[in-house]
PDB file of C-alpha atoms and ligand atoms in Angstrom:
ATOM      1  CA  MET A   1      36.526  16.827   0.442  1.00  0.00           C
ATOM      2  CA  SER A   2      35.353  15.378  -2.910  1.00  0.00           C
ATOM      3  CA  ASP A   3      34.597  17.657  -5.872  1.00  0.00           C
ATOM      4  CA  ALA A   4      30.892  16.878  -5.515  1.00  0.00           C
ATOM      5  CA  ASP A   5      30.943  17.811  -1.822  1.00  0.00           C
ATOM      6  CA  ALA A   6      32.770  21.065  -2.572  1.00  0.00           C
ATOM      7  CA  GLN A   7      30.106  21.904  -5.164  1.00  0.00           C
ATOM      8  CA  LYS A   8      27.301  21.053  -2.719  1.00  0.00           C
ATOM      9  CA  ARG A   9      28.927  23.232  -0.094  1.00  0.00           C
ATOM     10  CA  ALA A  10      29.344  26.179  -2.494  1.00  0.00           C
ATOM     11  CA  ALA A  11      25.691  25.916  -3.568  1.00  0.00           C
ATOM     12  CA  GLY A  12      24.530  25.709   0.063  1.00  0.00           C
ATOM     13  CA  GLU A  13      26.588  28.728   1.068  1.00  0.00           C
ATOM     14  CA  ALA A  14      25.328  30.754  -1.921  1.00  0.00           C
ATOM     15  CA  ALA A  15      21.757  29.944  -0.913  1.00  0.00           C
ATOM     16  CA  ALA A  16      22.371  30.966   2.701  1.00  0.00           C
ATOM     17  CA  ALA A  17      23.331  34.438   1.427  1.00  0.00           C
ATOM     18  CA  LEU A  18      19.778  34.820   0.007  1.00  0.00           C
ATOM     19  CA  VAL A  19      18.179  34.708   3.461  1.00  0.00           C
ATOM     20  CA  GLU A  20      17.207  37.962   5.175  1.00  0.00           C
ATOM     21  CA  ASN A  21      16.636  38.735   8.820  1.00  0.00           C
ATOM     22  CA  GLY A  22      13.094  38.031  10.064  1.00  0.00           C
ATOM     23  CA  MET A  23      12.270  35.452   7.376  1.00  0.00           C
ATOM     24  CA  VAL A  24      10.424  32.174   7.816  1.00  0.00           C
ATOM     25  CA  VAL A  25      12.721  29.690   6.055  1.00  0.00           C
ATOM     26  CA  GLY A  26      12.084  26.127   4.922  1.00  0.00           C
ATOM     27  CA  LEU A  27      15.066  23.853   5.512  1.00  0.00           C
ATOM     28  CA  GLY A  28      15.502  20.949   3.106  1.00  0.00           C
ATOM     29  CA  THR A  29      16.914  17.479   3.703  1.00  0.00           C
ATOM     30  CA  GLY A  30      20.081  15.766   2.479  1.00  0.00           C
ATOM     31  CA  SER A  31      23.793  16.421   2.328  1.00  0.00           C
ATOM     32  CA  THR A  32      23.498  19.591   0.181  1.00  0.00           C
ATOM     33  CA  ALA A  33      20.733  21.027   2.346  1.00  0.00           C
ATOM     34  CA  ALA A  34      22.910  20.311   5.402  1.00  0.00           C
ATOM     35  CA  TRP A  35      25.585  22.652   3.990  1.00  0.00           C
ATOM     36  CA  PHE A  36      22.905  25.310   3.598  1.00  0.00           C
ATOM     37  CA  VAL A  37      21.659  24.818   7.163  1.00  0.00           C
ATOM     38  CA  LYS A  38      25.188  25.041   8.581  1.00  0.00           C
ATOM     39  CA  ALA A  39      25.971  28.212   6.596  1.00  0.00           C
ATOM     40  CA  LEU A  40      22.651  29.747   7.609  1.00  0.00           C
ATOM     41  CA  GLY A  41      23.143  28.862  11.276  1.00  0.00           C
ATOM     42  CA  ALA A  42      26.539  30.564  11.200  1.00  0.00           C
ATOM     43  CA  ARG A  43      24.890  33.844  10.095  1.00  0.00           C
ATOM     44  CA  GLN A  44      22.959  34.026  13.422  1.00  0.00           C
ATOM     45  CA  LEU A  45      19.946  35.806  11.906  1.00  0.00           C
ATOM     46  CA  ASP A  46      16.600  36.126  13.644  1.00  0.00           C
ATOM     47  CA  LEU A  47      14.666  33.463  11.686  1.00  0.00           C
ATOM     48  CA  THR A  48      11.952  30.904  12.145  1.00  0.00           C
ATOM     49  CA  CYS A  49      12.851  27.642  10.408  1.00  0.00           C
ATOM     50  CA  VAL A  50      10.457  24.964   9.207  1.00  0.00           C
ATOM     51  CA  CYS A  51      12.209  21.611   8.755  1.00  0.00           C
ATOM     52  CA  THR A  52      11.440  18.976   6.133  1.00  0.00           C
ATOM     53  CA  SER A  53      12.651  16.041   8.260  1.00  0.00           C
ATOM     54  CA  GLU A  54      13.564  15.000  11.781  1.00  0.00           C
ATOM     55  CA  VAL A  55      17.222  14.748  10.686  1.00  0.00           C
ATOM     56  CA  THR A  56      17.262  18.368   9.548  1.00  0.00           C
ATOM     57  CA  ALA A  57      15.414  19.481  12.694  1.00  0.00           C
ATOM     58  CA  GLU A  58      18.088  17.812  14.811  1.00  0.00           C
ATOM     59  CA  LEU A  59      20.861  19.591  12.882  1.00  0.00           C
ATOM     60  CA  ALA A  60      19.097  22.970  13.082  1.00  0.00           C
ATOM     61  CA  ARG A  61      18.483  22.554  16.830  1.00  0.00           C
ATOM     62  CA  SER A  62      22.144  21.672  17.383  1.00  0.00           C
ATOM     63  CA  LEU A  63      23.038  24.984  15.728  1.00  0.00           C
ATOM     64  CA  GLY A  64      20.685  26.912  18.021  1.00  0.00           C
ATOM     65  CA  MET A  65      18.231  27.810  15.256  1.00  0.00           C
ATOM     66  CA  LYS A  66      14.618  28.662  16.149  1.00  0.00           C
ATOM     67  CA  LEU A  67      12.149  26.116  14.764  1.00  0.00           C
ATOM     68  CA  GLY A  68       8.496  26.553  13.901  1.00  0.00           C
ATOM     69  CA  GLU A  69       5.766  24.235  12.654  1.00  0.00           C
ATOM     70  CA  LEU A  70       4.420  24.198   9.131  1.00  0.00           C
ATOM     71  CA  GLY A  71       1.187  26.215   9.416  1.00  0.00           C
ATOM     72  CA  ASP A  72       2.328  28.575  12.184  1.00  0.00           C
ATOM     73  CA  THR A  73       2.419  31.213   9.451  1.00  0.00           C
ATOM     74  CA  ARG A  74       0.379  31.111   6.275  1.00  0.00           C
ATOM     75  CA  GLU A  75       3.436  31.153   4.048  1.00  0.00           C
ATOM     76  CA  ILE A  76       7.132  30.385   4.233  1.00  0.00           C
ATOM     77  CA  ASP A  77       9.267  33.146   2.716  1.00  0.00           C
ATOM     78  CA  LEU A  78      11.949  30.951   1.211  1.00  0.00           C
ATOM     79  CA  THR A  79      12.676  27.217   1.109  1.00  0.00           C
ATOM     80  CA  VAL A  80      16.068  25.840   0.120  1.00  0.00           C
ATOM     81  CA  ASP A  81      16.465  22.124  -0.568  1.00  0.00           C
ATOM     82  CA  GLY A  82      18.511  19.625  -2.556  1.00  0.00           C
ATOM     83  CA  ALA A  83      17.431  17.323  -5.380  1.00  0.00           C
ATOM     84  CA  ASP A  84      18.375  13.973  -6.870  1.00  0.00           C
ATOM     85  CA  GLU A  85      17.892  15.186 -10.441  1.00  0.00           C
ATOM     86  CA  ILE A  86      17.328  18.587 -12.028  1.00  0.00           C
ATOM     87  CA  GLY A  87      15.729  18.315 -15.446  1.00  0.00           C
ATOM     88  CA  PRO A  88      14.346  20.725 -18.057  1.00  0.00           C
ATOM     89  CA  GLY A  89      12.450  23.731 -16.670  1.00  0.00           C
ATOM     90  CA  LEU A  90      13.726  22.905 -13.186  1.00  0.00           C
ATOM     91  CA  SER A  91      11.593  19.772 -13.038  1.00  0.00           C
ATOM     92  CA  LEU A  92      13.002  17.652 -10.233  1.00  0.00           C
ATOM     93  CA  ILE A  93      13.244  14.197  -8.771  1.00  0.00           C
ATOM     94  CA  LYS A  94      13.466  14.289  -4.986  1.00  0.00           C
ATOM     95  CA  GLY A  95      13.054  11.805  -2.172  1.00  0.00           C
ATOM     96  CA  GLY A  96      16.405  10.005  -2.194  1.00  0.00           C
ATOM     97  CA  GLY A  97      16.516  10.812   1.515  1.00  0.00           C
ATOM     98  CA  ALA A  98      12.940   9.557   2.042  1.00  0.00           C
ATOM     99  CA  ALA A  99      11.705  13.029   3.018  1.00  0.00           C
ATOM    100  CA  LEU A 100       9.694  13.809  -0.119  1.00  0.00           C
ATOM    101  CA  LEU A 101       6.292  14.217   1.548  1.00  0.00           C
ATOM    102  CA  ARG A 102       7.368  16.767   4.149  1.00  0.00           C
ATOM    103  CA  GLU A 103       9.536  18.418   1.511  1.00  0.00           C
ATOM    104  CA  LYS A 104       6.616  18.817  -0.875  1.00  0.00           C
ATOM    105  CA  LEU A 105       4.352  20.120   1.899  1.00  0.00           C
ATOM    106  CA  VAL A 106       6.949  22.752   2.813  1.00  0.00           C
ATOM    107  CA  TRP A 107       7.759  23.639  -0.823  1.00  0.00           C
ATOM    108  CA  GLU A 108       4.082  24.113  -1.681  1.00  0.00           C
ATOM    109  CA  ALA A 109       3.654  26.456   1.288  1.00  0.00           C
ATOM    110  CA  SER A 110       6.620  28.606   0.214  1.00  0.00           C
ATOM    111  CA  LYS A 111       6.613  31.896  -1.668  1.00  0.00           C
ATOM    112  CA  ARG A 112       9.957  31.000  -3.224  1.00  0.00           C
ATOM    113  CA  CYS A 113      11.839  27.707  -3.576  1.00  0.00           C
ATOM    114  CA  VAL A 114      15.511  27.426  -4.415  1.00  0.00           C
ATOM    115  CA  VAL A 115      17.029  24.060  -5.281  1.00  0.00           C
ATOM    116  CA  ILE A 116      20.722  23.524  -4.575  1.00  0.00           C
ATOM    117  CA  ALA A 117      22.899  20.788  -6.016  1.00  0.00           C
ATOM    118  CA  ASP A 118      26.218  19.686  -7.418  1.00  0.00           C
ATOM    119  CA  ALA A 119      26.675  19.677 -11.203  1.00  0.00           C
ATOM    120  CA  ALA A 120      26.097  15.926 -11.584  1.00  0.00           C
ATOM    121  CA  LYS A 121      22.425  16.374 -10.666  1.00  0.00           C
ATOM    122  CA  ARG A 122      21.612  18.167 -13.937  1.00  0.00           C
ATOM    123  CA  VAL A 123      20.113  15.829 -16.544  1.00  0.00           C
ATOM    124  CA  PRO A 124      18.566  16.329 -19.993  1.00  0.00           C
ATOM    125  CA  VAL A 125      15.643  13.999 -19.133  1.00  0.00           C
ATOM    126  CA  LEU A 126      14.461  12.927 -15.673  1.00  0.00           C
ATOM    127  CA  GLY A 127      14.453   9.264 -14.732  1.00  0.00           C
ATOM    128  CA  GLN A 128      17.969   7.880 -14.393  1.00  0.00           C
ATOM    129  CA  PHE A 129      17.588   8.280 -10.626  1.00  0.00           C
ATOM    130  CA  PRO A 130      14.885   5.827  -9.471  1.00  0.00           C
ATOM    131  CA  LEU A 131      11.695   7.765  -8.718  1.00  0.00           C
ATOM    132  CA  PRO A 132      10.742   7.510  -5.023  1.00  0.00           C
ATOM    133  CA  ILE A 133       7.045   6.876  -4.362  1.00  0.00           C
ATOM    134  CA  GLU A 134       5.757   7.077  -0.785  1.00  0.00           C
ATOM    135  CA  VAL A 135       2.952   4.648   0.057  1.00  0.00           C
ATOM    136  CA  VAL A 136       0.866   3.799   3.097  1.00  0.00           C
ATOM    137  CA  ALA A 137       2.281   0.671   4.790  1.00  0.00           C
ATOM    138  CA  PHE A 138      -1.123  -1.049   4.981  1.00  0.00           C
ATOM    139  CA  GLY A 139      -1.654  -3.032   1.774  1.00  0.00           C
ATOM    140  CA  HIS A 140       1.582  -1.777   0.249  1.00  0.00           C
ATOM    141  CA  LYS A 141       2.055  -4.853  -1.955  1.00  0.00           C
ATOM    142  CA  THR A 142      -1.341  -4.267  -3.576  1.00  0.00           C
ATOM    143  CA  THR A 143      -0.523  -0.588  -3.969  1.00  0.00           C
ATOM    144  CA  ALA A 144       2.777  -1.561  -5.641  1.00  0.00           C
ATOM    145  CA  LEU A 145       0.886  -3.658  -8.220  1.00  0.00           C
ATOM    146  CA  ARG A 146      -1.359  -0.687  -8.969  1.00  0.00           C
ATOM    147  CA  ILE A 147       1.705   1.567  -9.256  1.00  0.00           C
ATOM    148  CA  CYS A 148       3.030  -0.932 -11.828  1.00  0.00           C
ATOM    149  CA  ASP A 149      -0.201  -0.515 -13.821  1.00  0.00           C
ATOM    150  CA  ALA A 150       0.120   3.281 -13.641  1.00  0.00           C
ATOM    151  CA  LEU A 151       3.718   3.081 -14.846  1.00  0.00           C
ATOM    152  CA  THR A 152       2.715   0.777 -17.707  1.00  0.00           C
ATOM    153  CA  GLU A 153      -0.007   3.262 -18.744  1.00  0.00           C
ATOM    154  CA  CYS A 154       2.806   5.809 -19.062  1.00  0.00           C
ATOM    155  CA  ASP A 155       4.878   3.382 -21.193  1.00  0.00           C
ATOM    156  CA  LEU A 156       7.259   2.775 -18.306  1.00  0.00           C
ATOM    157  CA  GLY A 157       7.365  -0.972 -17.879  1.00  0.00           C
ATOM    158  CA  VAL A 158       9.243  -1.124 -14.589  1.00  0.00           C
ATOM    159  CA  ALA A 159       8.502  -2.839 -11.310  1.00  0.00           C
ATOM    160  CA  PRO A 160       8.933  -0.508  -8.331  1.00  0.00           C
ATOM    161  CA  ARG A 161      11.161  -1.863  -5.557  1.00  0.00           C
ATOM    162  CA  LEU A 162      10.440  -1.517  -1.863  1.00  0.00           C
ATOM    163  CA  ARG A 163      13.269   0.488  -0.270  1.00  0.00           C
ATOM    164  CA  MET A 164      14.997  -1.590   2.419  1.00  0.00           C
ATOM    165  CA  LYS A 165      17.594  -0.890   5.068  1.00  0.00           C
ATOM    166  CA  ASP A 166      19.133  -3.477   7.396  1.00  0.00           C
ATOM    167  CA  GLY A 167      16.610  -6.065   6.196  1.00  0.00           C
ATOM    168  CA  GLN A 168      13.604  -3.868   7.012  1.00  0.00           C
ATOM    169  CA  PRO A 169      11.478  -1.566   4.857  1.00  0.00           C
ATOM    170  CA  VAL A 170      12.582   2.049   5.249  1.00  0.00           C
ATOM    171  CA  ARG A 171       9.988   4.078   7.167  1.00  0.00           C
ATOM    172  CA  THR A 172       9.558   7.763   6.414  1.00  0.00           C
ATOM    173  CA  ASP A 173       9.107  10.332   9.196  1.00  0.00           C
ATOM    174  CA  GLY A 174       5.376   9.825   8.658  1.00  0.00           C
ATOM    175  CA  GLY A 175       5.673   6.026   9.091  1.00  0.00           C
ATOM    176  CA  ASN A 176       5.086   5.223   5.408  1.00  0.00           C
ATOM    177  CA  PHE A 177       7.080   3.026   3.004  1.00  0.00           C
ATOM    178  CA  ILE A 178       9.004   4.067  -0.104  1.00  0.00           C
ATOM    179  CA  TYR A 179       8.997   2.283  -3.459  1.00  0.00           C
ATOM    180  CA  ASP A 180      11.655   3.272  -6.010  1.00  0.00           C
ATOM    181  CA  ALA A 181      10.820   3.038  -9.711  1.00  0.00           C
ATOM    182  CA  ALA A 182      13.812   2.885 -12.074  1.00  0.00           C
ATOM    183  CA  CYS A 183      11.979   4.578 -14.943  1.00  0.00           C
ATOM    184  CA  GLY A 184      15.001   5.304 -17.135  1.00  0.00           C
ATOM    185  CA  ARG A 185      13.491   8.190 -19.130  1.00  0.00           C
ATOM    186  CA  ILE A 186      10.458  10.122 -17.915  1.00  0.00           C
ATOM    187  CA  VAL A 187       9.450  11.907 -21.092  1.00  0.00           C
ATOM    188  CA  GLU A 188       6.114  13.181 -19.775  1.00  0.00           C
ATOM    189  CA  PRO A 189       6.579  13.804 -16.049  1.00  0.00           C
ATOM    190  CA  ALA A 190       3.242  15.620 -15.603  1.00  0.00           C
ATOM    191  CA  LEU A 191       1.307  12.608 -16.941  1.00  0.00           C
ATOM    192  CA  LEU A 192       3.242  10.251 -14.689  1.00  0.00           C
ATOM    193  CA  ALA A 193       2.692  12.517 -11.678  1.00  0.00           C
ATOM    194  CA  GLU A 194      -1.054  12.467 -12.289  1.00  0.00           C
ATOM    195  CA  ALA A 195      -1.170   8.696 -12.836  1.00  0.00           C
ATOM    196  CA  LEU A 196       0.717   7.997  -9.610  1.00  0.00           C
ATOM    197  CA  LYS A 197      -1.416  10.364  -7.536  1.00  0.00           C
ATOM    198  CA  SER A 198      -4.549   8.568  -8.730  1.00  0.00           C
ATOM    199  CA  VAL A 199      -3.474   5.309  -7.039  1.00  0.00           C
ATOM    200  CA  THR A 200      -5.097   4.862  -3.624  1.00  0.00           C
ATOM    201  CA  GLY A 201      -2.362   4.157  -1.116  1.00  0.00           C
ATOM    202  CA  VAL A 202       0.165   6.421  -2.831  1.00  0.00           C
ATOM    203  CA  VAL A 203       0.782   9.311  -0.483  1.00  0.00           C
ATOM    204  CA  ASP A 204       3.029  11.239  -2.863  1.00  0.00           C
ATOM    205  CA  HIS A 205       5.911  10.873  -5.296  1.00  0.00           C
ATOM    206  CA  GLY A 206       9.249  12.530  -5.863  1.00  0.00           C
ATOM    207  CA  LEU A 207       8.363  14.466  -9.016  1.00  0.00           C
ATOM    208  CA  PHE A 208       8.541  18.166  -8.131  1.00  0.00           C
ATOM    209  CA  LEU A 209       7.143  19.990 -11.148  1.00  0.00           C
ATOM    210  CA  ASP A 210       6.663  23.772 -11.448  1.00  0.00           C
ATOM    211  CA  LEU A 211       7.803  24.245  -7.871  1.00  0.00           C
ATOM    212  CA  ALA A 212      11.411  25.429  -8.101  1.00  0.00           C
ATOM    213  CA  ASP A 213      11.880  29.146  -8.784  1.00  0.00           C
ATOM    214  CA  GLN A 214      15.649  28.978  -9.073  1.00  0.00           C
ATOM    215  CA  ALA A 215      18.530  26.507  -8.958  1.00  0.00           C
ATOM    216  CA  LEU A 216      21.979  27.191  -7.573  1.00  0.00           C
ATOM    217  CA  VAL A 217      24.292  24.538  -8.966  1.00  0.00           C
ATOM    218  CA  GLY A 218      27.872  24.121  -7.844  1.00  0.00           C
ATOM    219  CA  THR A 219      30.233  23.567 -10.797  1.00  0.00           C
ATOM    220  CA  PRO A 220      34.038  23.479 -11.172  1.00  0.00           C
ATOM    221  CA  GLU A 221      33.763  27.093 -12.438  1.00  0.00           C
ATOM    222  CA  GLY A 222      31.624  28.361  -9.533  1.00  0.00           C
ATOM    223  CA  VAL A 223      27.943  28.470  -8.641  1.00  0.00           C
ATOM    224  CA  LEU A 224      25.612  28.640 -11.613  1.00  0.00           C
ATOM    225  CA  THR A 225      22.170  30.264 -11.243  1.00  0.00           C
ATOM    226  CA  ILE A 226      19.431  28.682 -13.348  1.00  0.00           C
ATOM    227  CA  GLU A 227      15.861  29.918 -13.780  1.00  0.00           C
ATOM    228  CA  PRO A 228      13.060  27.711 -15.153  1.00  0.00           C
TER     229      PRO A 228
HETATM  230  C1  5RP B   1      15.701  14.035   0.411  1.00  0.00           C
HETATM  231  C2  5RP B   1      15.991  14.692  -0.877  1.00  0.00           C
HETATM  232  C3  5RP B   1      17.363  15.259  -1.060  1.00  0.00           C
HETATM  233  O1  5RP B   1      17.235  16.628  -1.257  1.00  0.00           O
HETATM  234  C4  5RP B   1      18.008  14.599  -2.237  1.00  0.00           C
HETATM  235  O2  5RP B   1      18.048  13.208  -1.990  1.00  0.00           O
HETATM  236  C5  5RP B   1      19.420  15.142  -2.489  1.00  0.00           C
HETATM  237  O3  5RP B   1      20.285  14.707  -1.501  1.00  0.00           O
HETATM  238  P1  5RP B   1      21.805  15.129  -1.461  1.00  0.00           P
HETATM  239  O4  5RP B   1      21.844  16.620  -1.298  1.00  0.00           O
HETATM  240  O5  5RP B   1      22.363  14.405  -0.272  1.00  0.00           O
HETATM  241  O6  5RP B   1      22.444  14.692  -2.746  1.00  0.00           O
HETATM  242  O7  5RP B   1      15.164  14.801  -1.752  1.00  0.00           O
HETATM  243  O8  5RP B   1      14.458  13.419   0.418  1.00  0.00           O
END
């Protein structure tokens, strides 16, 4: 196992120890979240799990975990999920796994959100990882031009790229497309978040601001706990 994988695993296992019997738990998406789901499944607690993607739901089902729908209960007790970047104040970039919309819906419905990651995900400024932006498929090229304008307004002169796989645009679980914007340095993430949300056709973006309550980061020295 690579060092990064060992750190992801340690963070996922530490997060699984936070879960208590009877909780409603949000299950994130990605390789780090998968370690959390496996560790949680092994504890055999009486839980209801709300999944942030079909891939995670499949994993949770294979482990015999009980699944619920978002909205079955007013609030989720705890959500644990990975991130592509962890910046100052636990600002995050997410969506590398194309699950950002369901992730944000689940995070926003949660009393507490814990982000888990390997040490390489910590950055002084967000933006090295291209920012995923989920858009409605209809008219997506026009929406992309308007995203470009929004980025320019924020002094980020980059052209977002349509995410492709096997020669086809990647479809999210909701059937939308993803554009990735290689911003470089996002100095004012809140302004960018607002500008992107104002574009018709943008469903959501991968900036998760003021949502994470805690980070558990795997490092060579052990799991580090970070508060905003
Ligand atoms: C999926 C995500 C993931 O949490 C993010 O991409 C991190 O993935 P990994 O744990 O595999 O590094 O946001 O949409």
